[in-house]
CSV table of C-alpha atoms in Angstrom, one decimal:
chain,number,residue,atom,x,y,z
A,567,UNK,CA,-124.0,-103.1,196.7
A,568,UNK,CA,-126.5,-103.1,193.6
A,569,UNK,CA,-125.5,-100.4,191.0
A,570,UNK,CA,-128.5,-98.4,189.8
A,571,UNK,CA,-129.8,-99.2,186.7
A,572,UNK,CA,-131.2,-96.8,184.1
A,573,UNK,CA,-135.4,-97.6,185.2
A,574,UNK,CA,-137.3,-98.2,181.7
A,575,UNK,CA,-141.2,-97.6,182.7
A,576,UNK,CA,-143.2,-99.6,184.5
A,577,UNK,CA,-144.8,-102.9,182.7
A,578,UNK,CA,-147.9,-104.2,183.1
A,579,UNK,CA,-148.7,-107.8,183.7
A,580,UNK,CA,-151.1,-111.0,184.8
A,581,UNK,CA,-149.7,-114.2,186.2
A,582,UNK,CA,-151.6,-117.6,187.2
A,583,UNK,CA,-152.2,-117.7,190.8
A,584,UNK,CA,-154.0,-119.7,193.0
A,585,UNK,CA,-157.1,-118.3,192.8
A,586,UNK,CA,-156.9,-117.1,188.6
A,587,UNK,CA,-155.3,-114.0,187.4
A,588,UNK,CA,-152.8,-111.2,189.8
A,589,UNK,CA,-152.0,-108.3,188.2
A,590,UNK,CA,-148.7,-106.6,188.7
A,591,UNK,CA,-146.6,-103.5,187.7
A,592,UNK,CA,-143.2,-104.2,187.6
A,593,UNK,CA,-139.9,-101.9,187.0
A,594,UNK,CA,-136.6,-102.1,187.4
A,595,UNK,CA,-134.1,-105.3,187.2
A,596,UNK,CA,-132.0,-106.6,190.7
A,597,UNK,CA,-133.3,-108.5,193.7
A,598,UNK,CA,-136.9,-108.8,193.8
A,599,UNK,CA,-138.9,-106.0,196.5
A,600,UNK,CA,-142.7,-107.3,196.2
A,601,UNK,CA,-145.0,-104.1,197.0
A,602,UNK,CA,-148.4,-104.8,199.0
A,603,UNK,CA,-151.5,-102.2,199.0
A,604,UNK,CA,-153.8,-102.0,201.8
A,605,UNK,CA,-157.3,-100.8,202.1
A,606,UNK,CA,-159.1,-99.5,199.7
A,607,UNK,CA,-156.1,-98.7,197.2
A,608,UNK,CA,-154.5,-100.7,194.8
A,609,UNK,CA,-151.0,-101.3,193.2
A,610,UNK,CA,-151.0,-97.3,192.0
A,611,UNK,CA,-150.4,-96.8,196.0
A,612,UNK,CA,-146.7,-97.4,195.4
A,613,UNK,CA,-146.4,-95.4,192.5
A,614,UNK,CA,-143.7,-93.4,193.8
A,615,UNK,CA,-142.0,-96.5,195.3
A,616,UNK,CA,-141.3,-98.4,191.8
A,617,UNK,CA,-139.3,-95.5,189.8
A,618,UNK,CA,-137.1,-95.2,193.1
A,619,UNK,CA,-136.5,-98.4,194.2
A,620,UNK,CA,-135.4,-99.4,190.5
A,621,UNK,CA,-133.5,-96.3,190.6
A,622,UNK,CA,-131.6,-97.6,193.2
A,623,UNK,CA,-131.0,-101.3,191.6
A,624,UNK,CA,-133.9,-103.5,192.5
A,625,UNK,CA,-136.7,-105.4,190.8
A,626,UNK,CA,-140.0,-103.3,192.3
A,627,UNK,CA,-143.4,-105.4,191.7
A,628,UNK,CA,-146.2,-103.9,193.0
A,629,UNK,CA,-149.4,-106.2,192.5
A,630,UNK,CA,-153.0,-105.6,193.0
A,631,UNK,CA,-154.3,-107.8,196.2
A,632,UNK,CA,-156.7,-110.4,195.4
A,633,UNK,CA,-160.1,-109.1,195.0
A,634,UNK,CA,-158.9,-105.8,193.9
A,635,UNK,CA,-158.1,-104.6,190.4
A,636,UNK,CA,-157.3,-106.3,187.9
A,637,UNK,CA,-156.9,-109.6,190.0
A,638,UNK,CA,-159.1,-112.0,190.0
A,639,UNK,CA,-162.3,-111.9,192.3
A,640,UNK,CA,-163.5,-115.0,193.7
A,641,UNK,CA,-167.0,-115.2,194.8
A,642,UNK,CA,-166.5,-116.8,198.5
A,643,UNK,CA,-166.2,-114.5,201.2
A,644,UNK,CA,-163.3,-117.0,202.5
A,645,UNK,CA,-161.7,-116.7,199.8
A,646,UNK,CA,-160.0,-113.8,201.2
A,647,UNK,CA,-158.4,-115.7,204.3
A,648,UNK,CA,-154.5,-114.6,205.5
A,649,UNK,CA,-153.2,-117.8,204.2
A,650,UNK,CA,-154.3,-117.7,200.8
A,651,UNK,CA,-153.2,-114.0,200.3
A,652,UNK,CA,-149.8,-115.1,201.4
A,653,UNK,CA,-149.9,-118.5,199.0
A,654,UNK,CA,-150.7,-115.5,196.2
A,655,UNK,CA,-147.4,-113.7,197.5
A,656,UNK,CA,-145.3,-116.5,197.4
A,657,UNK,CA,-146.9,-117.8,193.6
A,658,UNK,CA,-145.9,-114.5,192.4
A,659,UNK,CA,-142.5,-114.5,193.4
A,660,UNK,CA,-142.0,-118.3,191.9
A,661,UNK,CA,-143.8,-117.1,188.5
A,662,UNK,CA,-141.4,-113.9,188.3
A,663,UNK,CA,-138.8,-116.8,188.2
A,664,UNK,CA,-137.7,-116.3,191.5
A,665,UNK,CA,-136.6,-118.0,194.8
A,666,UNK,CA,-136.6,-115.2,197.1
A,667,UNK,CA,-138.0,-111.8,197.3
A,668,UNK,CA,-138.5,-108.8,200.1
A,669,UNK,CA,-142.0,-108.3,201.1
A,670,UNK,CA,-142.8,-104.5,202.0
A,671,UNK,CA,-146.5,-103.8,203.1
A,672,UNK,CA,-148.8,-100.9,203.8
A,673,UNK,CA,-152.1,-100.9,205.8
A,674,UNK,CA,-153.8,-104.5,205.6
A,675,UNK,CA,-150.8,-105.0,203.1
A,676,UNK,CA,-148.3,-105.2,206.1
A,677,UNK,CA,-150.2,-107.6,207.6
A,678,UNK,CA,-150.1,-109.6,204.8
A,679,UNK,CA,-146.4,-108.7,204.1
A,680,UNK,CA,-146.0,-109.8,208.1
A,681,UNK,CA,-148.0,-113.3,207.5
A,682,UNK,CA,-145.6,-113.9,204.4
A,683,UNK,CA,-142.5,-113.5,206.2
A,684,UNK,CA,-143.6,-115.5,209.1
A,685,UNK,CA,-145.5,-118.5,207.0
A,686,UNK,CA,-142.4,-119.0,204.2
A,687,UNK,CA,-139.3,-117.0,205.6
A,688,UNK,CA,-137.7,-119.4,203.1
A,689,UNK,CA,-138.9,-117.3,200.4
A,690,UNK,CA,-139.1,-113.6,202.3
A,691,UNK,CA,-135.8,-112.8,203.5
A,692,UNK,CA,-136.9,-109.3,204.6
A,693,UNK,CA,-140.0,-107.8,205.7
A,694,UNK,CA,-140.7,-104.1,205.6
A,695,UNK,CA,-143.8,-102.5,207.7
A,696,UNK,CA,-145.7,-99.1,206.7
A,697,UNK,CA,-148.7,-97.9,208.9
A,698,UNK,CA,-149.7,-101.3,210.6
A,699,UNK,CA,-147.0,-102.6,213.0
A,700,UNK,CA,-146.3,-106.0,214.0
A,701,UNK,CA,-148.2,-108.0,216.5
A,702,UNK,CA,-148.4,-111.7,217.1
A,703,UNK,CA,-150.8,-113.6,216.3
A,704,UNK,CA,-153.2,-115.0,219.0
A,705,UNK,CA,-155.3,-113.0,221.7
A,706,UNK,CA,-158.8,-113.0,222.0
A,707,UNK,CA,-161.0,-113.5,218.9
A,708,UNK,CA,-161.0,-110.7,216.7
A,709,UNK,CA,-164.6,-109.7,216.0
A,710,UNK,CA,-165.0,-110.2,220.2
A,711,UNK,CA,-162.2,-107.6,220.7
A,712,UNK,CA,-163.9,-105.2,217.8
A,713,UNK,CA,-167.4,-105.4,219.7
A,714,UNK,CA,-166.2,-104.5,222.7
A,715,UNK,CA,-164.9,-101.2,221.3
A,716,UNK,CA,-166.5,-97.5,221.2
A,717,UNK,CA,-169.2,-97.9,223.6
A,718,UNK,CA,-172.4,-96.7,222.3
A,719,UNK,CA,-170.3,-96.3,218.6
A,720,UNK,CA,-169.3,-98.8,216.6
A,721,UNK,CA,-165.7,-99.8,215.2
A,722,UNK,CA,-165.3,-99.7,211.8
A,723,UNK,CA,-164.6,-102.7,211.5
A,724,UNK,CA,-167.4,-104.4,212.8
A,725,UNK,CA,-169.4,-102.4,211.1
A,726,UNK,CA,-167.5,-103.9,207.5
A,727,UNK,CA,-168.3,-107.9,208.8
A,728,UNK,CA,-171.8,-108.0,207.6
A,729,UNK,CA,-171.8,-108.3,203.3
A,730,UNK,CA,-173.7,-105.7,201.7
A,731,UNK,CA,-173.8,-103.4,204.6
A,732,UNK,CA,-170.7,-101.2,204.0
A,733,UNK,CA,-171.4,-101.8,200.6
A,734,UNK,CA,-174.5,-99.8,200.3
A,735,UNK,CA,-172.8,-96.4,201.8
A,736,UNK,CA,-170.0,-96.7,199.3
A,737,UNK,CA,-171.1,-98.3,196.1
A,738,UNK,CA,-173.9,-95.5,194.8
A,739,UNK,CA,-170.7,-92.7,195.3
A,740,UNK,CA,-167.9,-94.5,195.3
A,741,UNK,CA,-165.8,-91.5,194.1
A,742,UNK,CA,-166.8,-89.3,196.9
A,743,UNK,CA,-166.9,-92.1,199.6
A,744,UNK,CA,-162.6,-92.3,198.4
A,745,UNK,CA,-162.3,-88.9,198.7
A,746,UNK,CA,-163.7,-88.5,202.0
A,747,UNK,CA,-162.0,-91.7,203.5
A,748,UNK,CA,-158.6,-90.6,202.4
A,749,UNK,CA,-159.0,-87.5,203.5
A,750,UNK,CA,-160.5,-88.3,206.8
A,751,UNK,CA,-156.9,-90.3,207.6
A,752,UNK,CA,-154.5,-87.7,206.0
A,753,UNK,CA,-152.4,-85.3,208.3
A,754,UNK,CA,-153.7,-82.4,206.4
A,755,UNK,CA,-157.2,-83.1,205.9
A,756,UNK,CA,-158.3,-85.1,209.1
A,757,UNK,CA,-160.6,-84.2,211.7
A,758,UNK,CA,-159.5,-81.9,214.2
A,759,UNK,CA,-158.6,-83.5,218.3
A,760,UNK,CA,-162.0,-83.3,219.9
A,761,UNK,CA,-163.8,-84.4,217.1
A,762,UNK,CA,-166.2,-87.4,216.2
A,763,UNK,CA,-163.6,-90.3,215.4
A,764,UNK,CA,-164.0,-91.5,211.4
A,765,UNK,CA,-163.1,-95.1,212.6
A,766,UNK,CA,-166.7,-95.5,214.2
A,767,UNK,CA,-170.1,-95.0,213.5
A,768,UNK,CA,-173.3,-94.3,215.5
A,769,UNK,CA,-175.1,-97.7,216.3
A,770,UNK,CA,-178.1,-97.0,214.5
A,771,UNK,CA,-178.2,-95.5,211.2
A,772,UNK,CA,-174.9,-94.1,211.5
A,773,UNK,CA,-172.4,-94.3,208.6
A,774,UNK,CA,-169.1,-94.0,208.3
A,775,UNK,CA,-169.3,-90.9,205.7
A,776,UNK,CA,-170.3,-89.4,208.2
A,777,UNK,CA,-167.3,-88.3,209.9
A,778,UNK,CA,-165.4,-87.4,206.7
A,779,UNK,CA,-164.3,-84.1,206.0
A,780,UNK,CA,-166.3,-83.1,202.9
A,781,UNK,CA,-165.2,-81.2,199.5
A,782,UNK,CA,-161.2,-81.1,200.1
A,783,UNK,CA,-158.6,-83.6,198.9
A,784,UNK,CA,-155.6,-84.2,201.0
A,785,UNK,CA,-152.5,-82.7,199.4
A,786,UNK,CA,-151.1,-86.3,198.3
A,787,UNK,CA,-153.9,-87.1,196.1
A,788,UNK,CA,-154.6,-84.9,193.1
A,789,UNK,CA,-158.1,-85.5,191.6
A,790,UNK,CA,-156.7,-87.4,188.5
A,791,UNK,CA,-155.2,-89.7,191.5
A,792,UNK,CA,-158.5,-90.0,192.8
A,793,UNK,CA,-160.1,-90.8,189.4
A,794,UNK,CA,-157.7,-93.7,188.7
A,795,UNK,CA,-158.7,-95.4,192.9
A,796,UNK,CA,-162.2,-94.4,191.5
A,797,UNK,CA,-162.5,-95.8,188.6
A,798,UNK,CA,-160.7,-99.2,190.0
A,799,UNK,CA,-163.7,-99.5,192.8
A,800,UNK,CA,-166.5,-98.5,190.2
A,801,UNK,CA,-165.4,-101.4,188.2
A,802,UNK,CA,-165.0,-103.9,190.6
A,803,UNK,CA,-167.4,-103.3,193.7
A,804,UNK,CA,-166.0,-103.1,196.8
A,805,UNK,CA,-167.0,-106.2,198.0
A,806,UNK,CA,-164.0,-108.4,197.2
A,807,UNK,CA,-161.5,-105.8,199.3
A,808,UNK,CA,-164.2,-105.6,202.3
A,809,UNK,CA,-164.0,-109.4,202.5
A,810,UNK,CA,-159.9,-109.4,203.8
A,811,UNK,CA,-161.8,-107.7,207.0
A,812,UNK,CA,-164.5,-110.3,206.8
A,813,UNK,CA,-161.8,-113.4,207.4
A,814,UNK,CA,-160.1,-111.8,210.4
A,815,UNK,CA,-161.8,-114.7,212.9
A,816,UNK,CA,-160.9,-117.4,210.3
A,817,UNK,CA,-157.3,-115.9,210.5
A,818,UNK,CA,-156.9,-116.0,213.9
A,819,UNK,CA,-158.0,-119.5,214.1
A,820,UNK,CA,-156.0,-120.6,211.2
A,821,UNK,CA,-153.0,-118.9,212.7
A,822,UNK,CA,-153.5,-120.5,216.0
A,823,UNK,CA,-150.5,-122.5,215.8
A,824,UNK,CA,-148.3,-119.3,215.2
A,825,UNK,CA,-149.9,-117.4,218.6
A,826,UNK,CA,-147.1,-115.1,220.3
A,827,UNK,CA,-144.7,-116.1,216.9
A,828,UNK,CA,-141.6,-113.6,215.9
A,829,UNK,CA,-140.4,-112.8,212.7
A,830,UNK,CA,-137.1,-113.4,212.9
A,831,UNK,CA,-136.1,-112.4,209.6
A,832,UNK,CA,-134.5,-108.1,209.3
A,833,UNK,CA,-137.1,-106.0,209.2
A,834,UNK,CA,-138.2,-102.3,209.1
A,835,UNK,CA,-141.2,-100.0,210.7
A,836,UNK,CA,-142.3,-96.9,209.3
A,837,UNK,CA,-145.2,-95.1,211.1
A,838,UNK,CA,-147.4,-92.1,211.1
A,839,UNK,CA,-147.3,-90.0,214.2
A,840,UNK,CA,-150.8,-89.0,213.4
A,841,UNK,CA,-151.9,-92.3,212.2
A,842,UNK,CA,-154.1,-94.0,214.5
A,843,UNK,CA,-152.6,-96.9,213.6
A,844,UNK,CA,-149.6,-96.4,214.9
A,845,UNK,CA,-151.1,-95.0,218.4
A,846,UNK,CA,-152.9,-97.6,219.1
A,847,UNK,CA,-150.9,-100.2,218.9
A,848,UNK,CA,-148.3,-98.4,220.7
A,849,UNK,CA,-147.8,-101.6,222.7
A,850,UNK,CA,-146.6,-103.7,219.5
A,851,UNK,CA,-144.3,-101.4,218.9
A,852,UNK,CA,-142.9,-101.3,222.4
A,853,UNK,CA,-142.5,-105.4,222.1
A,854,UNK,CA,-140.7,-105.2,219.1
A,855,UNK,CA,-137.4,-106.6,220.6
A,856,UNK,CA,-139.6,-109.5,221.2
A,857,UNK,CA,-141.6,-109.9,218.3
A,858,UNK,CA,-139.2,-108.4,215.8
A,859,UNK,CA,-135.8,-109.7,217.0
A,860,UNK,CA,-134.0,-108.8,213.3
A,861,UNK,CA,-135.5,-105.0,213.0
A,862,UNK,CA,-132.9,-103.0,212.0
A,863,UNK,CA,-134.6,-99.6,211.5
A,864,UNK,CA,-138.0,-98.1,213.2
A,865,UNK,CA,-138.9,-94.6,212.0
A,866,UNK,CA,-141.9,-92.5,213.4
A,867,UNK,CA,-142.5,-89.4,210.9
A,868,UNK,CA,-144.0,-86.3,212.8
A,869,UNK,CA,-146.6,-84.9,211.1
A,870,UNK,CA,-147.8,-88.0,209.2
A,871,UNK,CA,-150.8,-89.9,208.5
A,872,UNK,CA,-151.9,-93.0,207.4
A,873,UNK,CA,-151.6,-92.9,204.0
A,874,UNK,CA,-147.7,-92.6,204.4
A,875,UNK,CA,-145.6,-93.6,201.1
A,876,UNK,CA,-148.2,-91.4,199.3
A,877,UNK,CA,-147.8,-88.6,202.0
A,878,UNK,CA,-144.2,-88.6,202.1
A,879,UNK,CA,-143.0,-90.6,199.4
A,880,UNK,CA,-139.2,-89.0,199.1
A,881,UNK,CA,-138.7,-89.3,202.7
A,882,UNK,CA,-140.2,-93.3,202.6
A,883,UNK,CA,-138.4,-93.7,199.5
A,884,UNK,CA,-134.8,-92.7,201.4
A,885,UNK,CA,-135.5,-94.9,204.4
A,886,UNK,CA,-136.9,-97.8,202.2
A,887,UNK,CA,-133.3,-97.8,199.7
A,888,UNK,CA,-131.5,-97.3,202.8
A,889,UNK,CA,-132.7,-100.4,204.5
A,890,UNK,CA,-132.7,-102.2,201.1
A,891,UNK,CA,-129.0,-101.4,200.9
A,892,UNK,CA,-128.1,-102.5,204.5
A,893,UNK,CA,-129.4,-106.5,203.6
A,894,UNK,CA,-127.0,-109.0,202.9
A,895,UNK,CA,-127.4,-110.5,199.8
């Protein structure tokens, strides 16, 4: 059992990676919890996570995702492939002068969290989940799957594989485009049942801006919250965290050899009952006996979106220490 420590504020630092420079916010001193954003956000996502979780004893290090940030941006589109976000995870860990850490994702994060633990469970004893369950690699080829969706809309993620496309709706109001995609997936701002979906856009002409609510912030983000995602995006383009959703066929090939693969290692779920994530992939979480054999806690929160350790950060922050607690050293 890790005694809490009195939490000093949160540092700011760069380490060497594999593709140049990862930045990181670190607080707290115990065993290692590494903190991974999703899409578009960046380490300030777990804000609430790093005071508590050194709080309660642990080393919190929330980093900003290649391409994001203060990270480094490489140029290639492929630079953005699963394996060499893990390899990034895994170069953190060993520069923090560590040998093993617990990954905790959100969004594309637990994806990446997910790949980690299954790539190098030597390193990633523990894998926590937010939004984005679990599910094997393998199945058909991604951007065939994607296509086949919406009918006479398209998925929004088809619509991000094309550079420069995406690009050109958010880049001239990057500020506004934020506001309206946060709110547009947040319990208390998102469109009501019945209307047009915010994942897809009309075939021709359509944007995804569209579909967003307009002129209110969800009640998690307060506009000096939205000026700090802002003023991240304004500065770096959005290019470099549009290109994760531009490897997702190269992933699934390089991944082939994992198709239908477990995590064996414990693990934890936490969804949004309102988070579309979470409903449609109702299935992976069904066949987590399967494909999580060592989950140990799976938590649904009524009333939640997508943006969910922002939404409900005391409620994430009690379930997260809890699990924390409940590994074996």
């Amino acid at each position: 059992m890790h005694q809490p420590a009195p939490s000093a504020d949160p540092r700011h630092r760069t380490i060497e990676g594999p593709a140049g420079r990862l930045h990181l916010v670190e607080q707290g001193t115990g065993p290692l919890v590494l903190l991974v954003h999703g899409f578009p956000e960046s380490w300030y996502s777990w804000r609430h996570q790093l005071p508590a979780l050194a709080a309660a004893g642990y080393r919190a290090v929330a980093l900003d995702v290649r391409g994001y940030g203060r990270s480094s941006k490489p140029a290639a589109t492929d630079a953005y492939r699963m394996l060499d976000l893990v390899e990034d995870n895994v170069a953190l860990v060993r520069a923090l002068g560590e040998e093993r850490a617990t990954v905790v994702g959100h969004d594309w994060g637990s994806n990446i969290a997910a790949a980690s633990a299954l790539l190098h469970p030597e390193v990633f004893h523990a894998v926590g989940l937010l939004s984005v369950p679990y599910a094997p690699p393998g199945g058909p080829r991604p951007t065939d799957a994607f296509a086949r969706m919406g009918g006479d809309q398209e998925f929004y993620v088809s619509y991000f594989q094309e550079p420069g496309r995406a690009e050109a709706e958010m880049e001239p109001d990057v500020r506004g485009w934020l506001a309206g995609f946060y709110a547009a997936l947040s319990a208390d701002t998102m469109p009501d049942q019945g209307e047009p979906d915010p994942h897809f856009v009309a075939r021709t002409g359509g944007r995804l801006r569209d579909r967003f609510p307009v002129g209110k912030l969800p009640a998690w983000l307060s506009e000096d919250d939205l000026d700090v995602y802002a003023g991240e995006f304004e500065r770096t383009g959005m290019t470099g965290a549009l290109n994760r959703y531009r490897n997702m066929d190269r992933d699934w090939e390089d991944l082939a050899q994992y198709a239908g693969a477990p995590i064996k290692q414990p693990s934890l779920f936490i969804g949004g009952a309102l988070d579309a994530s979470t409903t449609w992939m109702a299935d992976a979480i069904d066949a987590y006996p399967a494909t999580l054999p060592g989950l140990t806690a799976s938590h649904i929160l009524d009333g939640c979106g997508h943006w969910i350790q922002q939404e409900r950060p005391e409620e994430v922050n009690r379930l997260l220490t809890g699990w924390l607690a409940s590994l074996q050293p």
